[in-house]
JSON list of C-alpha atoms in Angstrom, two decimals:
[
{"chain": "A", "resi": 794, "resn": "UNK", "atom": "CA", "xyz": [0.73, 17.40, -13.24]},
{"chain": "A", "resi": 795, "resn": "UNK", "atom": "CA", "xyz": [-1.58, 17.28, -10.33]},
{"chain": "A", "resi": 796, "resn": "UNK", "atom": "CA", "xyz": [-4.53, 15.39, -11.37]},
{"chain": "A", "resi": 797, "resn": "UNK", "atom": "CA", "xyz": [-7.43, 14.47, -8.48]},
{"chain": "A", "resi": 798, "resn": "UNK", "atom": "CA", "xyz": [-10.52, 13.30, -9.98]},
{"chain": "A", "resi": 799, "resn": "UNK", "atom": "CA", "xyz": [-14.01, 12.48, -8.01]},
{"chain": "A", "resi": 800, "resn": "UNK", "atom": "CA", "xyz": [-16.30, 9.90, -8.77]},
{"chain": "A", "resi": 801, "resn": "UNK", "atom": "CA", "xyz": [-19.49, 8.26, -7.26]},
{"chain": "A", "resi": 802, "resn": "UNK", "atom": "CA", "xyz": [-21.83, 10.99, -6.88]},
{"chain": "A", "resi": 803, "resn": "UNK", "atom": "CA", "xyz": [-25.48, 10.90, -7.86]},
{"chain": "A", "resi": 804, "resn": "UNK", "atom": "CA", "xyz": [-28.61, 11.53, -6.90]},
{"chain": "A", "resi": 805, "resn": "UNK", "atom": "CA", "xyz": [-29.94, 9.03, -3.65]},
{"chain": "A", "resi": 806, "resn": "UNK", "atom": "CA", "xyz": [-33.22, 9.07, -1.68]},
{"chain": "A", "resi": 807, "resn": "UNK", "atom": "CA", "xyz": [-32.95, 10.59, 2.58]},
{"chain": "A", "resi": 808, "resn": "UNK", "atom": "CA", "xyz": [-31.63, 7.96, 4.50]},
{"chain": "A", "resi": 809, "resn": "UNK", "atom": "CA", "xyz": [-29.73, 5.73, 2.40]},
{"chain": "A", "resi": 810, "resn": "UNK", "atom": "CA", "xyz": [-25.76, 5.54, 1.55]},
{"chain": "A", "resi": 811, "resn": "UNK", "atom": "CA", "xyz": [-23.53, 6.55, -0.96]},
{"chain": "A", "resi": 812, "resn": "UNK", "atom": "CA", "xyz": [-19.51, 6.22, -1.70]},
{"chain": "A", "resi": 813, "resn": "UNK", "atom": "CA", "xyz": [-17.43, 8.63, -3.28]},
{"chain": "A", "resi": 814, "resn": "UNK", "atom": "CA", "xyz": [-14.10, 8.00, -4.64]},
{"chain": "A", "resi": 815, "resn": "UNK", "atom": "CA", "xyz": [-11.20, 9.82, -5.73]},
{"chain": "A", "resi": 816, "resn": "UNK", "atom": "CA", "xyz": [-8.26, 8.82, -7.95]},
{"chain": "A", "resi": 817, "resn": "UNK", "atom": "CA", "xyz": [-5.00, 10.70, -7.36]},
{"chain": "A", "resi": 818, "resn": "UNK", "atom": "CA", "xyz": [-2.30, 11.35, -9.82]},
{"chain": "A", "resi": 819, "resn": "UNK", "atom": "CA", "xyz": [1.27, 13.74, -10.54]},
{"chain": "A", "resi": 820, "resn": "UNK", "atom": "CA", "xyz": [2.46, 13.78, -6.97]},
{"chain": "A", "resi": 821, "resn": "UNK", "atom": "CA", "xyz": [3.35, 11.55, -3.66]},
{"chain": "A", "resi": 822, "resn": "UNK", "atom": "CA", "xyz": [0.18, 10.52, -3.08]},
{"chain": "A", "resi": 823, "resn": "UNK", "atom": "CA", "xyz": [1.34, 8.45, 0.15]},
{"chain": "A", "resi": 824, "resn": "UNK", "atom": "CA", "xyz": [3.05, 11.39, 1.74]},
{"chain": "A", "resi": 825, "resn": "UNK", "atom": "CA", "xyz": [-0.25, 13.43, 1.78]},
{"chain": "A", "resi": 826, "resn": "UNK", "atom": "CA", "xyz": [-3.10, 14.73, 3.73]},
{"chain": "A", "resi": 827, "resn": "UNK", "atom": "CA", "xyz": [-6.20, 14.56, 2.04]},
{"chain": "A", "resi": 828, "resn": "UNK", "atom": "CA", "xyz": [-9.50, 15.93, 2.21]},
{"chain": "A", "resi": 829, "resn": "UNK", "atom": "CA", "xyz": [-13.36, 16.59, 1.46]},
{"chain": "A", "resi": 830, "resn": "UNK", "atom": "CA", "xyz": [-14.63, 19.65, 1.20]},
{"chain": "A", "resi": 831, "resn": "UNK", "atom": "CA", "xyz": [-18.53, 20.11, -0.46]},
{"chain": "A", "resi": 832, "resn": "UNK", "atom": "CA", "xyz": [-20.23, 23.48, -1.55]},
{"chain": "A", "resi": 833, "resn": "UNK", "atom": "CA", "xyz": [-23.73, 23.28, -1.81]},
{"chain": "A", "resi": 834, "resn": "UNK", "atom": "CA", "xyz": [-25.48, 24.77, -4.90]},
{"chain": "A", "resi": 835, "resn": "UNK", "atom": "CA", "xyz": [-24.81, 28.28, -5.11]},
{"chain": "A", "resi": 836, "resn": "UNK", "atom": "CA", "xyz": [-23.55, 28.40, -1.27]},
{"chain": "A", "resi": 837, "resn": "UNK", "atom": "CA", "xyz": [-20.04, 28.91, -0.26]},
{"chain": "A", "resi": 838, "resn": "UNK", "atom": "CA", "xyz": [-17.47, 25.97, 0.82]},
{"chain": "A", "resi": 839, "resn": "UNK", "atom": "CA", "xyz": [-17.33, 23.84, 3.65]},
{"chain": "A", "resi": 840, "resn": "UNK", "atom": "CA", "xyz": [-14.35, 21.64, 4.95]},
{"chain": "A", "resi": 841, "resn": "UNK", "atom": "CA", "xyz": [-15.77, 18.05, 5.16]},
{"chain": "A", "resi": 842, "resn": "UNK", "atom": "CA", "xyz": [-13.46, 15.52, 6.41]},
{"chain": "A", "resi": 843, "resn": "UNK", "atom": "CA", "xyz": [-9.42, 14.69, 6.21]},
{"chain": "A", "resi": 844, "resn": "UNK", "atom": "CA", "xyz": [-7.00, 12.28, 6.66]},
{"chain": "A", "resi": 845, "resn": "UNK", "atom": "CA", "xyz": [-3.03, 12.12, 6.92]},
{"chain": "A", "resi": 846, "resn": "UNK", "atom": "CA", "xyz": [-1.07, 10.14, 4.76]},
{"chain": "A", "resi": 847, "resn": "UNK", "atom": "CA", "xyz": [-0.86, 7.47, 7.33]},
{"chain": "A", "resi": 848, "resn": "UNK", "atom": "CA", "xyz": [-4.46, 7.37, 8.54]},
{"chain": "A", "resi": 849, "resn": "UNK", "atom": "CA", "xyz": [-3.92, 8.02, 12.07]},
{"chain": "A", "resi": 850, "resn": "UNK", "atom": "CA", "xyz": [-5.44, 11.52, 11.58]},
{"chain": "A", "resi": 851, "resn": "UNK", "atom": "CA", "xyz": [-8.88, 11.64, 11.10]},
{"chain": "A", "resi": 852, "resn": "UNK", "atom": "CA", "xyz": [-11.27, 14.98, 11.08]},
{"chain": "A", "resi": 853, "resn": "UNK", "atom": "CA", "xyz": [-14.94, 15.00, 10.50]},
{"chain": "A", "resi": 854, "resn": "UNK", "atom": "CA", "xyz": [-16.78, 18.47, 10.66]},
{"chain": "A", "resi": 855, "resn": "UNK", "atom": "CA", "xyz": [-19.66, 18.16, 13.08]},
{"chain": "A", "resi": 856, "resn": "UNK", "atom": "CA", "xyz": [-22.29, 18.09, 10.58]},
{"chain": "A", "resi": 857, "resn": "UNK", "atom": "CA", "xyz": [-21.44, 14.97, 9.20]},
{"chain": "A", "resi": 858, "resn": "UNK", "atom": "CA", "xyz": [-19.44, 13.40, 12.45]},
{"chain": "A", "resi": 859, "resn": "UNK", "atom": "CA", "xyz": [-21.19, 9.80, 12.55]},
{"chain": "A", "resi": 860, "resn": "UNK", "atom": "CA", "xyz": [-22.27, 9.53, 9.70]},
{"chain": "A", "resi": 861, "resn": "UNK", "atom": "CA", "xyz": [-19.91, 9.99, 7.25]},
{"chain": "A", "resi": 862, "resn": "UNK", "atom": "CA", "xyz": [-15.90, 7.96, 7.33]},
{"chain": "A", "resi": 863, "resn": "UNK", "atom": "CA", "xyz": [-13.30, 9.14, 5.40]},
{"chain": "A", "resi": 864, "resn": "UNK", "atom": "CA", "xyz": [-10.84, 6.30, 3.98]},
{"chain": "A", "resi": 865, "resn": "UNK", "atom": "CA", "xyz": [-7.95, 5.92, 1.62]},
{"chain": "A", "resi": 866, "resn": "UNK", "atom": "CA", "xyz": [-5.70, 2.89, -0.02]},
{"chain": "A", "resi": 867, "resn": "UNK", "atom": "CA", "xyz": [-2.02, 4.46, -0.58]},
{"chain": "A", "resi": 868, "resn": "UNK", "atom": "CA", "xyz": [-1.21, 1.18, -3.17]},
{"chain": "A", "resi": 869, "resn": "UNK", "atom": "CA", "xyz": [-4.59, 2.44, -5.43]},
{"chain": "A", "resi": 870, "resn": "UNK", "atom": "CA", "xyz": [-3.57, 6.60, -4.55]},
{"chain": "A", "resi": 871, "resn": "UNK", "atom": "CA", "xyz": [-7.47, 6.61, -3.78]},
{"chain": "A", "resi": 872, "resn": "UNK", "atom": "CA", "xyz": [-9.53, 8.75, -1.12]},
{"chain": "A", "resi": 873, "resn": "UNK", "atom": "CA", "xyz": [-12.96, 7.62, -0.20]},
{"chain": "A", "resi": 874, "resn": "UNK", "atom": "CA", "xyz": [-16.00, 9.59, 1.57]},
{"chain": "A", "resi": 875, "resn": "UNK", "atom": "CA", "xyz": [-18.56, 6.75, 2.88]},
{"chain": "A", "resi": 876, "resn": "UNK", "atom": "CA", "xyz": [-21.86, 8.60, 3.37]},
{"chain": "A", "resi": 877, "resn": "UNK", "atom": "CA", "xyz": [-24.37, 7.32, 5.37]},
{"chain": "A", "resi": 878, "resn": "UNK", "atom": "CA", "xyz": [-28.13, 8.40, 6.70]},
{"chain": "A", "resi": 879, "resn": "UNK", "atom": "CA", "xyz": [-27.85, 10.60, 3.71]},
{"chain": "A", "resi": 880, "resn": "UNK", "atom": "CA", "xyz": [-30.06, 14.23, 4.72]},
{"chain": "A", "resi": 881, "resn": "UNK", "atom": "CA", "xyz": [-31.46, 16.91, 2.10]},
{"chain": "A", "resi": 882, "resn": "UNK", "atom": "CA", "xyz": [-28.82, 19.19, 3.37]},
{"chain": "A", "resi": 883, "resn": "UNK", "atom": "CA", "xyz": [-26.14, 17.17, 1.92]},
{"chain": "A", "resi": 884, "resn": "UNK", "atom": "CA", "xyz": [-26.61, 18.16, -1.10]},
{"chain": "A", "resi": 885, "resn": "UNK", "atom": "CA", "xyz": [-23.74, 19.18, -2.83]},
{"chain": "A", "resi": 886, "resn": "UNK", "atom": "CA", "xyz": [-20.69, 19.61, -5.13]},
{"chain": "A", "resi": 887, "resn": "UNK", "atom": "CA", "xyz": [-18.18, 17.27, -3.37]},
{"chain": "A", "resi": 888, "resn": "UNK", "atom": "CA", "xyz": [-14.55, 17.85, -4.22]},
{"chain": "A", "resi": 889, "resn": "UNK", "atom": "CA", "xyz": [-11.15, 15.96, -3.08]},
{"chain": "A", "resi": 890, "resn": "UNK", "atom": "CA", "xyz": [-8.23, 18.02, -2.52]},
{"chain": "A", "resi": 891, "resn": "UNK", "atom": "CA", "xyz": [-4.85, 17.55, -0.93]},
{"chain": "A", "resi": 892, "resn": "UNK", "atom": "CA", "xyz": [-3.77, 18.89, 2.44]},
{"chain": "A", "resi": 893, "resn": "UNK", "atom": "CA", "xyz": [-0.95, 21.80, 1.97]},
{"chain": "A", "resi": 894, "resn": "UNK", "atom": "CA", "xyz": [1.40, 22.17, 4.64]},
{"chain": "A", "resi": 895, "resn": "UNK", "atom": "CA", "xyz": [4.18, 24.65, 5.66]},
{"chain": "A", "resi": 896, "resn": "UNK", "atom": "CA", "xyz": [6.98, 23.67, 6.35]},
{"chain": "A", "resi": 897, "resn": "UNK", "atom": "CA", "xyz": [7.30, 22.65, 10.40]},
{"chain": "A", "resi": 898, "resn": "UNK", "atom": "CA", "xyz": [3.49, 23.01, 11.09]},
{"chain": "A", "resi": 899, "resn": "UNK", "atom": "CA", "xyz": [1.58, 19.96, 12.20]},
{"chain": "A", "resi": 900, "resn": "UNK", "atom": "CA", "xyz": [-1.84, 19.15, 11.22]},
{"chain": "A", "resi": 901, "resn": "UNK", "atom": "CA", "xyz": [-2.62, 22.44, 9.75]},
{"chain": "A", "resi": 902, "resn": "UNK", "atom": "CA", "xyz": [-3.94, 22.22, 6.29]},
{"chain": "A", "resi": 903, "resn": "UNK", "atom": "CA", "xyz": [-4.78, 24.75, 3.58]},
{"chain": "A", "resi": 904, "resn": "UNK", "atom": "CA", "xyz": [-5.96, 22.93, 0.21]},
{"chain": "A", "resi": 905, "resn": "UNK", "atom": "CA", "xyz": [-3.27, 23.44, -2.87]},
{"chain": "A", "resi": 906, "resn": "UNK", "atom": "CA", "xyz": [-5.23, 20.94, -5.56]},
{"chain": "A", "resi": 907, "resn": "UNK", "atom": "CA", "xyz": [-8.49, 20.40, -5.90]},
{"chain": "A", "resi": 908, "resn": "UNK", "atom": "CA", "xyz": [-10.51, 17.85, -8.07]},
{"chain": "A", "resi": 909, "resn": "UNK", "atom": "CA", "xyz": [-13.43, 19.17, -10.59]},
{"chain": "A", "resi": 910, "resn": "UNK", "atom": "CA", "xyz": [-16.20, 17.87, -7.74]},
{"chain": "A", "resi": 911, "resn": "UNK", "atom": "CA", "xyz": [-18.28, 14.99, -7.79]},
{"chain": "A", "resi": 912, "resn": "UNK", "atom": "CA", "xyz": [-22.37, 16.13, -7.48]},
{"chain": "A", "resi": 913, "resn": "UNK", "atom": "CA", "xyz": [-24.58, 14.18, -4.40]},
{"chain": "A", "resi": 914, "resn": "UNK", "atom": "CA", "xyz": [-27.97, 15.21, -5.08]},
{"chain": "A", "resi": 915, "resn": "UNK", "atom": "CA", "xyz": [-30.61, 13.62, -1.21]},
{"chain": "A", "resi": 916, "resn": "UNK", "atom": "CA", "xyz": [-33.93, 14.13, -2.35]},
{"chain": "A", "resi": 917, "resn": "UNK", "atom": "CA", "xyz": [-37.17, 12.11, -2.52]},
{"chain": "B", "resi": 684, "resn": "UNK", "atom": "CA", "xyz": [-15.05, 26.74, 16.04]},
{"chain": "B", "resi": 685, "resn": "UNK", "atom": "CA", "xyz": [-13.56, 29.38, 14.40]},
{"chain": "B", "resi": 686, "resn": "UNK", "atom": "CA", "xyz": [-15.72, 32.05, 12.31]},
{"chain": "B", "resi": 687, "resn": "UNK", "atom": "CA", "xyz": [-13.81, 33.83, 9.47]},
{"chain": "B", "resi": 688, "resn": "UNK", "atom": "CA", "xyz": [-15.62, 37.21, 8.26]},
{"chain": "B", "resi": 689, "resn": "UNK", "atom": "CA", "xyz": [-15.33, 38.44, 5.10]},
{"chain": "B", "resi": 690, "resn": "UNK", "atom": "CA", "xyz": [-16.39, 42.40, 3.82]},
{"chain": "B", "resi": 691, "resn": "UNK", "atom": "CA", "xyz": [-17.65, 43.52, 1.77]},
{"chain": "B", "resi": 692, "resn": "UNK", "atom": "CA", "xyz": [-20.27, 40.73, 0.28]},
{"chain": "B", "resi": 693, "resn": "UNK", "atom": "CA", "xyz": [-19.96, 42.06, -3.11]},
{"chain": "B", "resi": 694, "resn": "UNK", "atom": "CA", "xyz": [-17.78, 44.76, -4.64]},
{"chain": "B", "resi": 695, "resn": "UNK", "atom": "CA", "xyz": [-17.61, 46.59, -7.96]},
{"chain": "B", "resi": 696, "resn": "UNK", "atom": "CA", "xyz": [-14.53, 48.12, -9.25]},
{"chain": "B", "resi": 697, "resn": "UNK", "atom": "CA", "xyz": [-13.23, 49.13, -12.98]},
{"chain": "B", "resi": 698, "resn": "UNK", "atom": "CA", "xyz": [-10.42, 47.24, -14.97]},
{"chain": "B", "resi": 699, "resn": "UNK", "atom": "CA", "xyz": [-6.95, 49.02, -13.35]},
{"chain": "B", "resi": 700, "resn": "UNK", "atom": "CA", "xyz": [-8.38, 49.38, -9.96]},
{"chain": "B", "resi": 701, "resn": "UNK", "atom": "CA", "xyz": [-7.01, 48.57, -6.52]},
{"chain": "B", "resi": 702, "resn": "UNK", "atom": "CA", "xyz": [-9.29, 46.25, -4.52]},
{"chain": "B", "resi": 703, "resn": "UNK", "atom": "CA", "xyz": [-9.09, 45.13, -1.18]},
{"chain": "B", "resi": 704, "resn": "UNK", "atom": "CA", "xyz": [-11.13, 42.28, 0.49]},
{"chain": "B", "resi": 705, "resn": "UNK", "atom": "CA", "xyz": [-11.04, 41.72, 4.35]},
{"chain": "B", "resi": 706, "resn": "UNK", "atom": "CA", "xyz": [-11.15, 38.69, 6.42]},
{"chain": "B", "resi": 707, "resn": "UNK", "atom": "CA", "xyz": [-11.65, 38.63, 10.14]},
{"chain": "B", "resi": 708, "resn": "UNK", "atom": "CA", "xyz": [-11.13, 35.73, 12.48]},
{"chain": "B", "resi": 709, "resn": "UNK", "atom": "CA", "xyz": [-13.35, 35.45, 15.61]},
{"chain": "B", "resi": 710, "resn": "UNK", "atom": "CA", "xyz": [-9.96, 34.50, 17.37]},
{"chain": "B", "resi": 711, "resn": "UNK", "atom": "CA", "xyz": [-6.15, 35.14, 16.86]},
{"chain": "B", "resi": 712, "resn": "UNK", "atom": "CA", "xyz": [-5.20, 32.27, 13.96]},
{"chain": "B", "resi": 713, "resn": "UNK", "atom": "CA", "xyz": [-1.60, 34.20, 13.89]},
{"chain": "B", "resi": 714, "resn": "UNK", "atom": "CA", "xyz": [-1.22, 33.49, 10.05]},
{"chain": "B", "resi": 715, "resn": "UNK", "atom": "CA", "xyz": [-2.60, 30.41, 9.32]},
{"chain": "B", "resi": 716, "resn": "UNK", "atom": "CA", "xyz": [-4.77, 31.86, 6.82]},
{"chain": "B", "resi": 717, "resn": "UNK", "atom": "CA", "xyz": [-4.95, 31.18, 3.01]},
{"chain": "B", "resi": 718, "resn": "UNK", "atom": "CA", "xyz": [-7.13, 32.64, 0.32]},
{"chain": "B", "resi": 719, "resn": "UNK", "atom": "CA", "xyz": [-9.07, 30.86, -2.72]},
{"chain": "B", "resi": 720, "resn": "UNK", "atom": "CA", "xyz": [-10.50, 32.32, -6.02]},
{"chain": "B", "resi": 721, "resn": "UNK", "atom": "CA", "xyz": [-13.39, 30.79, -7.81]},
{"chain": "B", "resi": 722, "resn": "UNK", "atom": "CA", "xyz": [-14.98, 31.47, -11.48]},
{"chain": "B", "resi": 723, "resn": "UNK", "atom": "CA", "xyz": [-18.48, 30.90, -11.54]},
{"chain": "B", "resi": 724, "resn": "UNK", "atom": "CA", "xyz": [-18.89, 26.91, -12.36]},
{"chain": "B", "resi": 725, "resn": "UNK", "atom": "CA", "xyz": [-15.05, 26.76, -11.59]},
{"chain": "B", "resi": 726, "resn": "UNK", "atom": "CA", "xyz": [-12.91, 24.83, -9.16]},
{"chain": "B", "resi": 727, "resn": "UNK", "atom": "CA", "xyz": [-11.57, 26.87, -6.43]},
{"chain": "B", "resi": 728, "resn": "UNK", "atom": "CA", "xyz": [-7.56, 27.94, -6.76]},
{"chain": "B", "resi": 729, "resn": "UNK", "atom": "CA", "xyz": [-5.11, 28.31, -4.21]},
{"chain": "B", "resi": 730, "resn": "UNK", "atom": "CA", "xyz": [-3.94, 31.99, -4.77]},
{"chain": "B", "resi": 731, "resn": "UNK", "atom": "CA", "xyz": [-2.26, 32.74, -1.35]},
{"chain": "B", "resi": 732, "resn": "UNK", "atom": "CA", "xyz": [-1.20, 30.94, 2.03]},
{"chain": "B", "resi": 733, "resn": "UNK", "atom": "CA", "xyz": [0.32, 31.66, 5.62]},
{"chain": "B", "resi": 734, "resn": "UNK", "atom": "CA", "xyz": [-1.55, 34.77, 4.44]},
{"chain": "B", "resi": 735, "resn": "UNK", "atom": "CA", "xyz": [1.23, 36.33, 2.22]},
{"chain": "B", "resi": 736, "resn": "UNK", "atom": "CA", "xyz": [2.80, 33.82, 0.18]},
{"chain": "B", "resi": 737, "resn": "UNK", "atom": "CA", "xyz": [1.83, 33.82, -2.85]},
{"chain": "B", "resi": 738, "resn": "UNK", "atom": "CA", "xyz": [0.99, 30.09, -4.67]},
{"chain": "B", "resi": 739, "resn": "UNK", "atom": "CA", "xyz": [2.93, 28.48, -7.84]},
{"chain": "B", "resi": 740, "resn": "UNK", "atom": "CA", "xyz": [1.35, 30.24, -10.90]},
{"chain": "B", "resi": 741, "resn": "UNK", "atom": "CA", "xyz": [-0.47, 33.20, -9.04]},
{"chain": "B", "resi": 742, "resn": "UNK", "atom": "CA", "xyz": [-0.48, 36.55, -10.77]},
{"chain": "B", "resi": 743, "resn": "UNK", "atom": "CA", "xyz": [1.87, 39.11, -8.99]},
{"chain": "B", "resi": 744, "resn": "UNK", "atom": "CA", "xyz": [-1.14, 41.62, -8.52]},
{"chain": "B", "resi": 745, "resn": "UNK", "atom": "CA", "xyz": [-2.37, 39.67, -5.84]},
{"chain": "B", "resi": 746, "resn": "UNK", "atom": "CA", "xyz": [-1.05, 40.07, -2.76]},
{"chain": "B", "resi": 747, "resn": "UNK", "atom": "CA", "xyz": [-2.13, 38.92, 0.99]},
{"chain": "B", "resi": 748, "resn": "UNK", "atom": "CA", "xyz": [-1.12, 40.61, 4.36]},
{"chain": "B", "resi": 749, "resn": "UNK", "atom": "CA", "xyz": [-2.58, 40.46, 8.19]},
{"chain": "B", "resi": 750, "resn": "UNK", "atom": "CA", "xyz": [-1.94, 38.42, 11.12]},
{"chain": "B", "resi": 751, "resn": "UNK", "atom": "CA", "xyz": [-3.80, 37.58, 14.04]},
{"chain": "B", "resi": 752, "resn": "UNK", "atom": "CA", "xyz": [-7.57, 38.27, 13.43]},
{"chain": "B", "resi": 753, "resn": "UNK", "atom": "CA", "xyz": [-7.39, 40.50, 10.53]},
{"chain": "B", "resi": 754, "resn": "UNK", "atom": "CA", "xyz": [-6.25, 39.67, 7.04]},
{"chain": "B", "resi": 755, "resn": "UNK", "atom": "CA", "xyz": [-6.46, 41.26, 3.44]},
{"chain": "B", "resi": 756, "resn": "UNK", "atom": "CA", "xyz": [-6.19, 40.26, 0.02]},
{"chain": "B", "resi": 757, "resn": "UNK", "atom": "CA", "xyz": [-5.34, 43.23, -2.49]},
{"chain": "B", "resi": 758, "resn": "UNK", "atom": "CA", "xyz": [-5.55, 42.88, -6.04]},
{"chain": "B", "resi": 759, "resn": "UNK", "atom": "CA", "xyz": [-3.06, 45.89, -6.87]},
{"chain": "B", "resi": 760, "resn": "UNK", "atom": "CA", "xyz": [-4.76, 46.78, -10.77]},
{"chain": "B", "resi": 761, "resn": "UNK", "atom": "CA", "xyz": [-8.14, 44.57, -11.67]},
{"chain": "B", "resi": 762, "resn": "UNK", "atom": "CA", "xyz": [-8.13, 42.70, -14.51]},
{"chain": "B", "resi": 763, "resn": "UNK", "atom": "CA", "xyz": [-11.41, 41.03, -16.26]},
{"chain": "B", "resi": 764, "resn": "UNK", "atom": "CA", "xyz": [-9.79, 37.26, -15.10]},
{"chain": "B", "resi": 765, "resn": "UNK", "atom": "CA", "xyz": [-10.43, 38.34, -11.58]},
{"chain": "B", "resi": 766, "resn": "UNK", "atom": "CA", "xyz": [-14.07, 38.23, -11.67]},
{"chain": "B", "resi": 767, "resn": "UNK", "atom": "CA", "xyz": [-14.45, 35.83, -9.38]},
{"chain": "B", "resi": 768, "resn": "UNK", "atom": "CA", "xyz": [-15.75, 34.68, -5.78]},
{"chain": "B", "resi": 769, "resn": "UNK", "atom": "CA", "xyz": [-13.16, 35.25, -3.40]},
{"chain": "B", "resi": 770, "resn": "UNK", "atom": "CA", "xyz": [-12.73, 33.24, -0.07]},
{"chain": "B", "resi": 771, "resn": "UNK", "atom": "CA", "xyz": [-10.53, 33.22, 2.72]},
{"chain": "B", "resi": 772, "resn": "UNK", "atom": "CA", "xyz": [-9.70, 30.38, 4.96]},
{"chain": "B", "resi": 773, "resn": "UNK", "atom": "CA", "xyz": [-8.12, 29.44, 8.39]},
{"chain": "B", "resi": 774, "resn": "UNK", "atom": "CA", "xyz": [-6.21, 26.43, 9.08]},
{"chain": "B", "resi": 775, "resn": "UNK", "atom": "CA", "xyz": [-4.91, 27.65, 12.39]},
{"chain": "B", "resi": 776, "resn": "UNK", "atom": "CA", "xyz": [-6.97, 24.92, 14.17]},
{"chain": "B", "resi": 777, "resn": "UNK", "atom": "CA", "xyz": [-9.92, 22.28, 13.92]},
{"chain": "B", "resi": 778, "resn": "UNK", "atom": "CA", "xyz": [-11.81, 22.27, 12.02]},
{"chain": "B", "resi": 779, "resn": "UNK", "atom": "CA", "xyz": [-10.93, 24.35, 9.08]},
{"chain": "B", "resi": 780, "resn": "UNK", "atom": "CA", "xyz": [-12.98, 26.75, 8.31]},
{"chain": "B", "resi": 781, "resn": "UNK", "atom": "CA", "xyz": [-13.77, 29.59, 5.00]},
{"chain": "B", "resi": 782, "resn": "UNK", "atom": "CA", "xyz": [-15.05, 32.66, 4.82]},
{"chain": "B", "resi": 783, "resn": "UNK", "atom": "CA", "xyz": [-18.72, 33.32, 3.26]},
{"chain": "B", "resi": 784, "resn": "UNK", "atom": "CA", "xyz": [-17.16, 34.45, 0.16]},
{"chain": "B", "resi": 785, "resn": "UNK", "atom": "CA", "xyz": [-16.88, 38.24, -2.10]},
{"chain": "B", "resi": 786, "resn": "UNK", "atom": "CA", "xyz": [-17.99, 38.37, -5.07]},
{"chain": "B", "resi": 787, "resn": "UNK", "atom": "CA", "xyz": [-15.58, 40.63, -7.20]},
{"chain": "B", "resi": 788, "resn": "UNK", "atom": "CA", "xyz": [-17.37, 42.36, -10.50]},
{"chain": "B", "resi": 789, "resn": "UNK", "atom": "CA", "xyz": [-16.10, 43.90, -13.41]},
{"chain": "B", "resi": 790, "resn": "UNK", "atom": "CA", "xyz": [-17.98, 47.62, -14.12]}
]
């Protein structure tokens, strides 16, 4: 069984930095893309960051490009989100998923597991 | 970036009925297109990608057609599981990007 399960979120003050993690279980965790994606409270979802199974593809949506850097250890089957200059409109449910692919496409993901979200809460 | 559309916002339909959402793509995304459900305080669920094909698990009563810049989901008789927000999603390029969401209710 597909298991994918955040941790890490919280509530932080504008400005300062915060690390999620997220422990991966049930399936090749080293032959996967993974991925962010964070849905503000009562607000529809938004594709965060990913990463291929071998690092050397990175994505950052532009709202978060600089600031955020998404990471991953293949011998812990971990995914990391490193948030930094944290802004109010970062608040939000943050879940891991994995990166679904069809068969002969390249880096073109839809999302076929998702974790239960981790909650980031930037306010003063 | 690429702006996915969804119609209606809302919709309201009795237990048996057919219901169709639609998703538009600001630009052709051929079918690169997959579509999520999600229960209120839920975790979103694959139910379809490459716009027809239906994920491991899914009810048969969903099905997904379209190519190009216009896609549907149909839910062929409404049960009162499907209340739900629907939304679509394109993976044809970077970054990925969803829909707003529809918001399916049980009369």
């Amino acid at each position: 069984e597909v298991q994918l399960v955040e941790s890490g979120g919280g509530l932080v003050q504008p400005g300062r930095s915060l690390r999620l993690s997220c422990a991966a279980s049930g399936f090749t965790f080293d032959g996967s893309a993974m991925h962010w994606v964070r849905q503000p409270p009562g607000k529809g979802l938004e594709w965060v960051s990913g990463l291929t199974w071998n690092s050397v593809g990175v994505g950052y949506a532009a709202s978060v490009r600089g600031r955020f850097t998404i990471s991953r250890d293949n011998a812990k089957n971990s995914l990391y989100l490193q948030m930094d200059s944290l802004r109010p409109d970062d608040t939000a449910l943050y879940y891991c998923a994995r990166g679904g692919r069809y068969p002969g496409s390249g880096n073109q993901y839809y999302f076929d597991f998702w974790g239960q979200g981790t909650l980031v809460t930037v306010s003063s | 970036d690429i702006q996915m559309t969804q119609s209606p916002f809302t919709l309201s339909a009795s237990v048996g009925d057919r219901v169709t959402i639609t998703c538009r793509a600001s630009q052709s995304i051929n079918n690169w297109l997959a579509w999520y459900q999600q229960k209120p305080g839920k975790v979103p669920n694959l139910l379809i990608y490459q716009a027809s094909i239906l994920h491991t698990g899914v009810p048969s009563r969903f099905s997904g057609s379209g190519s190009g810049t216009e896609f549907t989901l149909t839910i062929s008789s409404l049960q009162p599981e499907d209340s739900a927000t629907y939304y679509c999603q394109q993976y044809n390029s970077y970054p990925e990007t969803f829909g707003q969401g529809t918001k399916v209710e049980i009369k």
